Amino acid sequence: MPPPVLSVRGLRVEFPTRRGVLTALSDVSFDIAPGEVLGVVGESGAGKSMTGAAIIGLLEPPGRIAGGEIRLQGERIDTLPYDRMRRIRGKRIGAIFQDPLTTLNPLYTVGRQLIETMQTHLSLSDREARQRAIGWLEMVGIPAAAQRVDSYPHEFSGGMRQRVVIALALCAEPILVVADEPTTALDVSIQAQIIALLKRLAREKGTAMMLVTHDMGVIAETADRVAVMYAGRIAEIGPVRAVVKAPKHPYSAGLMASIPPLDRKVAHLAGIEGAMPRLSAIPPGCAFNPRCPHVFDRCRRERPELIETGTTRAACWLYDPASERQAPELLRHG
Amino acid sequence: MAAFILSRILQAIPVMLVVALISFAMFAYVGDPVAIMLGQDFTEAQRLQLVHDLGLDQPFFVQFATFVGHALQGEFGLSYRLSRPVAELIAERAPATLELAFCAALVALLVGVPMGVYTGLYRNSWLSRAFLTFSLIGVSLPTFLIGILLILIFSVWLGWLPSFGRGEVVRIGWWSTGLLTLSGLKALVLPSITLGMFQLTLIMRLVRAEMLEVLRTDYIKFARARGLSNRAINFGHALKNTLVPVITIAGLQLGGIIAFAIVTETVFQWPGMGLLFIQSVGAADIPVMAAYLLLIALVFVIINLVVDLLYYLVDPRLRIGRGAAGGH
Ligand SMILES: Nc1ncnc2c1ncn2[C@@H]1O[C@H](COP(=O)(O)OP(=O)(O)OP(=O)(O)O)[C@@H](O)[C@H]1O
Ligand code: SF4
Ligand SMILES: [Mg+2]
């Protein structure tokens, strides 16, 4: 197996607040292999965006990485000084944000934004950069790119703007792209096109991708592996087939059973009562225990780590042979 | 573009007419110019002659039309106090005021914008706090007090800078400038700071607030995610986006600077239009006051126009909006 492009180990993110330190992420670990797409799912507030922000080194202060490590192609990046990390952003890690209406600077033409990004990271003459900018606009499917390169963002539709954002994220040819809900803000009719584009470009360029989304359809179609997050931790991670078709963690099972109509954020889970706890009120033991239909004693005492289940790894005591209770048929075979 | 300028000029006309009406009303109904001009001894015939000469026996609208007609040609009659054409008096004084206002605006912008950017970027540094405290003082101290304090420190105690007048001036055509002599430049320092202080602090606070706002936007976060340098982000993307509101306020404040030069000119005995106006008020010299009022209104109108044009240059969204509105 090739060494991973991205390797996150025991990542812990804290927010010092007036009423004590909130732990937004804890013990988050995963790898992304070259060219692989890792889907990240979970209810609102699970920590998906926070994970992405930590990887690109842009956590909003006072949020900070309090533990663990992040490696890009083996190089530790979470401890780099700002300016060294800046040179990695855009060049080796591209980012795609949620709302294309607000992610482009309204006062600069799209061409200028592409050119400045490329010239920051690659040594290109003005002419070369402009040629490439036009090339990128063509590549992301903007018609009449040679003319549109001098247009301002407001002259594009939402879908077209997200194409521009994708071009901006990819234009310095990063090896990893962090895409945080890249289609949530778009018209339903356009979402599939944007995802198809992203998938095609990632395949062509061999770019690895962390794709945060609420859309299980997108996950099933695009991701190679899936991480399910709950209350700042990874609840389950594994190959997309296994996680979607035969989830092992009771939370994943609830999530998959409640696949929401297209892009709607998952607010309530089918068959699972209650809501995800606030960061300040995460229960001891397994964070999911107040809502879990399979909860037993040990869940309230000890916090489970990721445990091999055969197909995936799940943070659930049902899969620890030492537990007094084992996974029911339903979960074991999906 | 041309259509846009034309429409703005058309909009400005009623504004100017209203101001003209006010200054005309002042002209015609405040005080009695005839009595002022005749002095103590006069005959009834002399009085009637003067009334006729001044056009005061004409109906209101004819008088107003005549006033506007004359004003358009820059004619405001004779100063009661100095018995010289008002236009001449103002033209003589205008360079002093305009140079002062220009320098004050320069001080306000060149100091206010960088201070605003700095305090926006480094919110918690001690220097930012010092700037903010300073700006609070600048906003709350009245102009005349700032002027007097500056005179006390730099003229009386240190003796570095003159406390009144323009210093030596050089004439270039009808324009007299203090910018070309050392004493002229030295004389400009204290009044410019005094006059620009309020605007400086205002611009600083405005730039700071806008900067904080802009730095929170998604496109700045995205610019960071693209790995752009701090320089490009702060002084390119962020600063440019703060410019639109800053241009408006700074533009309007420039008008304010010219109008409020009155106080500064009085404190520093600066021989500009403001001082002329104050002296005219003292002597109920209505023609000068009326002309001054109109001139200030004109300055505001022109500045507004320039501000709108600058918008147009800075913000592409307006270009499209206006273009579409005008073109269809
Ligand atoms: N500045 C902050 N201070 C304290 N807590 C914060 C702050 N910003 C975010 N959080 C918390 O961190 C947690 C993770 O948020 P995050 O944005 O990563 O969620 P998400 O999984 O991306 O959700 P969504 O699906 O809504 O985008 C949330 O519980 C949120 O309330
Ligand atoms: S550890 Fe216990 S509470 Fe948590 S998911 Fe598994 S069974 Fe449910
Ligand atoms: Mg999010």
mmCIF file of C-alpha atoms in Angstrom, chain B residues 68-266:
data_model
loop_
_atom_site.group_PDB
_atom_site.id
_atom_site.type_symbol
_atom_site.label_atom_id
_atom_site.label_comp_id
_atom_site.label_asym_id
_atom_site.label_seq_id
_atom_site.Cartn_x
_atom_site.Cartn_y
_atom_site.Cartn_z
ATOM 1 C CA VAL B 68 -29.364 83.114 -9.894
ATOM 2 C CA GLY B 69 -28.311 84.544 -13.258
ATOM 3 C CA HIS B 70 -25.654 86.637 -11.610
ATOM 4 C CA ALA B 71 -24.559 83.798 -9.383
ATOM 5 C CA LEU B 72 -24.060 81.601 -12.423
ATOM 6 C CA GLN B 73 -21.660 84.201 -13.736
ATOM 7 C CA GLY B 74 -19.963 84.368 -10.370
ATOM 8 C CA GLU B 75 -21.389 87.794 -9.598
ATOM 9 C CA PHE B 76 -22.575 88.467 -6.106
ATOM 10 C CA GLY B 77 -22.397 92.228 -6.097
ATOM 11 C CA LEU B 78 -20.349 94.376 -3.782
ATOM 12 C CA SER B 79 -19.342 93.567 -0.263
ATOM 13 C CA TYR B 80 -21.105 95.995 2.080
ATOM 14 C CA ARG B 81 -18.101 96.000 4.348
ATOM 15 C CA LEU B 82 -15.246 96.339 1.890
ATOM 16 C CA SER B 83 -17.114 97.820 -1.096
ATOM 17 C CA ARG B 84 -15.320 95.429 -3.408
ATOM 18 C CA PRO B 85 -16.813 92.761 -5.674
ATOM 19 C CA VAL B 86 -17.608 89.668 -3.642
ATOM 20 C CA ALA B 87 -16.301 87.355 -6.362
ATOM 21 C CA GLU B 88 -12.951 89.098 -6.192
ATOM 22 C CA LEU B 89 -12.790 88.799 -2.403
ATOM 23 C CA ILE B 90 -13.598 85.119 -2.517
ATOM 24 C CA ALA B 91 -11.177 84.380 -5.334
ATOM 25 C CA GLU B 92 -8.505 86.106 -3.285
ATOM 26 C CA ARG B 93 -9.245 84.027 -0.204
ATOM 27 C CA ALA B 94 -10.056 80.699 -1.860
ATOM 28 C CA PRO B 95 -6.461 79.476 -2.384
ATOM 29 C CA ALA B 96 -5.684 79.806 1.321
ATOM 30 C CA THR B 97 -8.721 77.758 2.327
ATOM 31 C CA LEU B 98 -8.341 75.173 -0.418
ATOM 32 C CA GLU B 99 -4.670 74.579 0.348
ATOM 33 C CA LEU B 100 -5.457 74.256 4.027
ATOM 34 C CA ALA B 101 -8.332 71.866 3.368
ATOM 35 C CA PHE B 102 -6.200 69.847 0.969
ATOM 36 C CA CYS B 103 -3.402 69.459 3.501
ATOM 37 C CA ALA B 104 -5.871 68.643 6.268
ATOM 38 C CA ALA B 105 -7.501 65.978 4.100
ATOM 39 C CA LEU B 106 -4.070 64.605 3.256
ATOM 40 C CA VAL B 107 -3.186 64.414 6.937
ATOM 41 C CA ALA B 108 -6.517 62.745 7.710
ATOM 42 C CA LEU B 109 -6.168 60.147 4.956
ATOM 43 C CA LEU B 110 -2.460 59.436 5.122
ATOM 44 C CA VAL B 111 -2.525 59.018 8.877
ATOM 45 C CA GLY B 112 -6.107 57.834 9.386
ATOM 46 C CA VAL B 113 -6.146 54.974 6.865
ATOM 47 C CA PRO B 114 -2.890 53.310 7.988
ATOM 48 C CA MET B 115 -3.894 53.691 11.634
ATOM 49 C CA GLY B 116 -7.268 52.157 10.849
ATOM 50 C CA VAL B 117 -5.676 49.261 8.987
ATOM 51 C CA TYR B 118 -3.204 48.693 11.788
ATOM 52 C CA THR B 119 -5.786 48.731 14.554
ATOM 53 C CA GLY B 120 -8.001 46.443 12.462
ATOM 54 C CA LEU B 121 -5.234 43.919 11.863
ATOM 55 C CA TYR B 122 -3.635 43.948 15.285
ATOM 56 C CA ARG B 123 -6.679 44.423 17.428
ATOM 57 C CA ASN B 124 -5.067 43.623 20.724
ATOM 58 C CA SER B 125 -1.627 45.192 20.454
ATOM 59 C CA TRP B 126 -0.815 47.995 22.851
ATOM 60 C CA LEU B 127 -0.217 50.349 19.937
ATOM 61 C CA SER B 128 -3.755 49.733 18.706
ATOM 62 C CA ARG B 129 -5.092 50.570 22.128
ATOM 63 C CA ALA B 130 -2.986 53.720 22.170
ATOM 64 C CA PHE B 131 -4.366 54.718 18.756
ATOM 65 C CA LEU B 132 -7.926 54.129 19.903
ATOM 66 C CA THR B 133 -7.468 56.197 23.021
ATOM 67 C CA PHE B 134 -5.892 58.914 20.923
ATOM 68 C CA SER B 135 -8.828 58.814 18.511
ATOM 69 C CA LEU B 136 -11.246 59.163 21.376
ATOM 70 C CA ILE B 137 -9.476 62.315 22.434
ATOM 71 C CA GLY B 138 -9.397 63.547 18.845
ATOM 72 C CA VAL B 139 -13.122 63.077 18.466
ATOM 73 C CA SER B 140 -14.125 64.600 21.744
ATOM 74 C CA LEU B 141 -11.883 67.667 21.949
ATOM 75 C CA PRO B 142 -13.384 70.662 20.178
ATOM 76 C CA THR B 143 -11.396 71.920 17.192
ATOM 77 C CA PHE B 144 -10.549 75.289 18.680
ATOM 78 C CA LEU B 145 -9.138 73.635 21.777
ATOM 79 C CA ILE B 146 -6.928 71.348 19.701
ATOM 80 C CA GLY B 147 -5.713 74.404 17.802
ATOM 81 C CA ILE B 148 -4.960 76.326 20.946
ATOM 82 C CA LEU B 149 -3.169 73.368 22.528
ATOM 83 C CA LEU B 150 -1.043 72.898 19.438
ATOM 84 C CA ILE B 151 -0.194 76.604 19.400
ATOM 85 C CA LEU B 152 0.707 76.429 23.059
ATOM 86 C CA ILE B 153 3.040 73.487 22.579
ATOM 87 C CA PHE B 154 4.619 74.071 19.196
ATOM 88 C CA SER B 155 4.560 77.858 18.964
ATOM 89 C CA VAL B 156 4.711 79.159 22.492
ATOM 90 C CA TRP B 157 6.733 76.515 24.314
ATOM 91 C CA LEU B 158 8.850 74.972 21.590
ATOM 92 C CA GLY B 159 8.773 77.887 19.184
ATOM 93 C CA TRP B 160 9.019 75.565 16.203
ATOM 94 C CA LEU B 161 6.047 76.642 14.175
ATOM 95 C CA PRO B 162 4.197 79.900 13.594
ATOM 96 C CA SER B 163 0.895 80.351 15.360
ATOM 97 C CA PHE B 164 -0.895 82.495 12.826
ATOM 98 C CA GLY B 165 -1.006 83.533 9.175
ATOM 99 C CA ARG B 166 0.127 81.819 5.999
ATOM 100 C CA GLY B 167 3.798 82.706 5.976
ATOM 101 C CA GLU B 168 5.288 83.799 2.676
ATOM 102 C CA VAL B 169 3.168 83.055 -0.356
ATOM 103 C CA VAL B 170 4.077 82.865 -4.023
ATOM 104 C CA ARG B 171 1.658 84.004 -6.695
ATOM 105 C CA ILE B 172 1.030 81.796 -9.680
ATOM 106 C CA GLY B 173 -1.420 83.701 -11.849
ATOM 107 C CA TRP B 174 -4.295 84.628 -9.555
ATOM 108 C CA TRP B 175 -3.532 81.724 -7.204
ATOM 109 C CA SER B 176 -1.395 82.470 -4.181
ATOM 110 C CA THR B 177 0.319 79.407 -2.785
ATOM 111 C CA GLY B 178 2.070 78.753 0.502
ATOM 112 C CA LEU B 179 3.264 75.354 -0.657
ATOM 113 C CA LEU B 180 6.413 76.649 -2.306
ATOM 114 C CA THR B 181 8.099 78.469 0.545
ATOM 115 C CA LEU B 182 9.488 77.059 3.757
ATOM 116 C CA SER B 183 7.637 79.547 5.910
ATOM 117 C CA GLY B 184 4.455 78.814 3.966
ATOM 118 C CA LEU B 185 4.807 75.100 4.583
ATOM 119 C CA LYS B 186 5.633 75.602 8.239
ATOM 120 C CA ALA B 187 2.588 77.811 8.627
ATOM 121 C CA LEU B 188 0.417 75.029 7.170
ATOM 122 C CA VAL B 189 1.406 72.351 9.674
ATOM 123 C CA LEU B 190 -0.554 73.302 12.785
ATOM 124 C CA PRO B 191 -3.742 74.432 11.041
ATOM 125 C CA SER B 192 -3.772 71.297 8.869
ATOM 126 C CA ILE B 193 -3.452 69.034 11.869
ATOM 127 C CA THR B 194 -6.101 70.979 13.747
ATOM 128 C CA LEU B 195 -8.504 70.938 10.856
ATOM 129 C CA GLY B 196 -7.839 67.312 9.898
ATOM 130 C CA MET B 197 -7.892 65.855 13.415
ATOM 131 C CA PHE B 198 -11.589 65.102 13.612
ATOM 132 C CA GLN B 199 -11.638 63.534 10.152
ATOM 133 C CA LEU B 200 -8.470 61.619 10.912
ATOM 134 C CA THR B 201 -9.978 59.901 13.907
ATOM 135 C CA LEU B 202 -13.228 59.333 12.099
ATOM 136 C CA ILE B 203 -11.503 57.723 9.119
ATOM 137 C CA MET B 204 -9.346 55.649 11.411
ATOM 138 C CA ARG B 205 -12.347 54.260 13.255
ATOM 139 C CA LEU B 206 -14.227 53.666 10.055
ATOM 140 C CA VAL B 207 -11.354 51.829 8.377
ATOM 141 C CA ARG B 208 -10.854 49.772 11.517
ATOM 142 C CA ALA B 209 -14.507 48.761 11.722
ATOM 143 C CA GLU B 210 -14.666 47.925 8.029
ATOM 144 C CA MET B 211 -11.413 45.998 8.203
ATOM 145 C CA LEU B 212 -12.708 43.877 11.109
ATOM 146 C CA GLU B 213 -15.887 43.237 9.181
ATOM 147 C CA VAL B 214 -14.120 42.288 5.970
ATOM 148 C CA LEU B 215 -11.569 40.044 7.685
ATOM 149 C CA ARG B 216 -14.455 37.898 8.903
ATOM 150 C CA THR B 217 -15.831 37.280 5.431
ATOM 151 C CA ASP B 218 -15.668 33.966 3.621
ATOM 152 C CA TYR B 219 -13.672 35.346 0.744
ATOM 153 C CA ILE B 220 -10.870 36.370 3.089
ATOM 154 C CA LYS B 221 -10.913 32.916 4.672
ATOM 155 C CA PHE B 222 -10.835 31.431 1.218
ATOM 156 C CA ALA B 223 -7.955 33.698 0.239
ATOM 157 C CA ARG B 224 -6.076 32.328 3.249
ATOM 158 C CA ALA B 225 -6.992 28.793 2.230
ATOM 159 C CA ARG B 226 -5.489 29.563 -1.171
ATOM 160 C CA GLY B 227 -2.237 30.366 0.589
ATOM 161 C CA LEU B 228 -2.023 34.017 -0.463
ATOM 162 C CA SER B 229 0.465 36.073 1.492
ATOM 163 C CA ASN B 230 -0.750 38.161 4.398
ATOM 164 C CA ARG B 231 0.298 41.207 2.478
ATOM 165 C CA ALA B 232 -1.859 40.332 -0.518
ATOM 166 C CA ILE B 233 -4.780 39.492 1.739
ATOM 167 C CA ASN B 234 -4.602 42.474 4.089
ATOM 168 C CA PHE B 235 -3.611 45.207 1.692
ATOM 169 C CA GLY B 236 -5.146 43.814 -1.468
ATOM 170 C CA HIS B 237 -8.297 41.848 -0.804
ATOM 171 C CA ALA B 238 -9.280 43.284 2.563
ATOM 172 C CA LEU B 239 -8.293 46.925 2.156
ATOM 173 C CA LYS B 240 -9.887 47.217 -1.255
ATOM 174 C CA ASN B 241 -13.156 45.923 0.137
ATOM 175 C CA THR B 242 -13.097 48.488 2.918
ATOM 176 C CA LEU B 243 -12.612 51.299 0.430
ATOM 177 C CA VAL B 244 -16.178 51.720 -0.725
ATOM 178 C CA PRO B 245 -17.577 53.003 2.567
ATOM 179 C CA VAL B 246 -14.346 54.822 3.322
ATOM 180 C CA ILE B 247 -14.566 56.742 0.073
ATOM 181 C CA THR B 248 -18.071 57.902 0.870
ATOM 182 C CA ILE B 249 -17.286 59.098 4.326
ATOM 183 C CA ALA B 250 -13.911 60.537 3.423
ATOM 184 C CA GLY B 251 -15.490 62.385 0.505
ATOM 185 C CA LEU B 252 -18.247 63.862 2.589
ATOM 186 C CA GLN B 253 -15.733 64.748 5.254
ATOM 187 C CA LEU B 254 -13.673 66.649 2.724
ATOM 188 C CA GLY B 255 -16.708 68.857 2.183
ATOM 189 C CA GLY B 256 -16.921 69.120 5.943
ATOM 190 C CA ILE B 257 -13.288 70.120 6.141
ATOM 191 C CA ILE B 258 -13.836 73.048 3.809
ATOM 192 C CA ALA B 259 -16.989 74.121 5.600
ATOM 193 C CA PHE B 260 -15.524 73.781 9.090
ATOM 194 C CA ALA B 261 -12.321 75.522 8.151
ATOM 195 C CA ILE B 262 -14.087 78.530 9.680
ATOM 196 C CA VAL B 263 -13.076 77.627 13.223
ATOM 197 C CA THR B 264 -9.516 76.692 12.381
ATOM 198 C CA GLU B 265 -9.060 79.788 10.257
ATOM 199 C CA THR B 266 -10.271 81.916 13.115
#
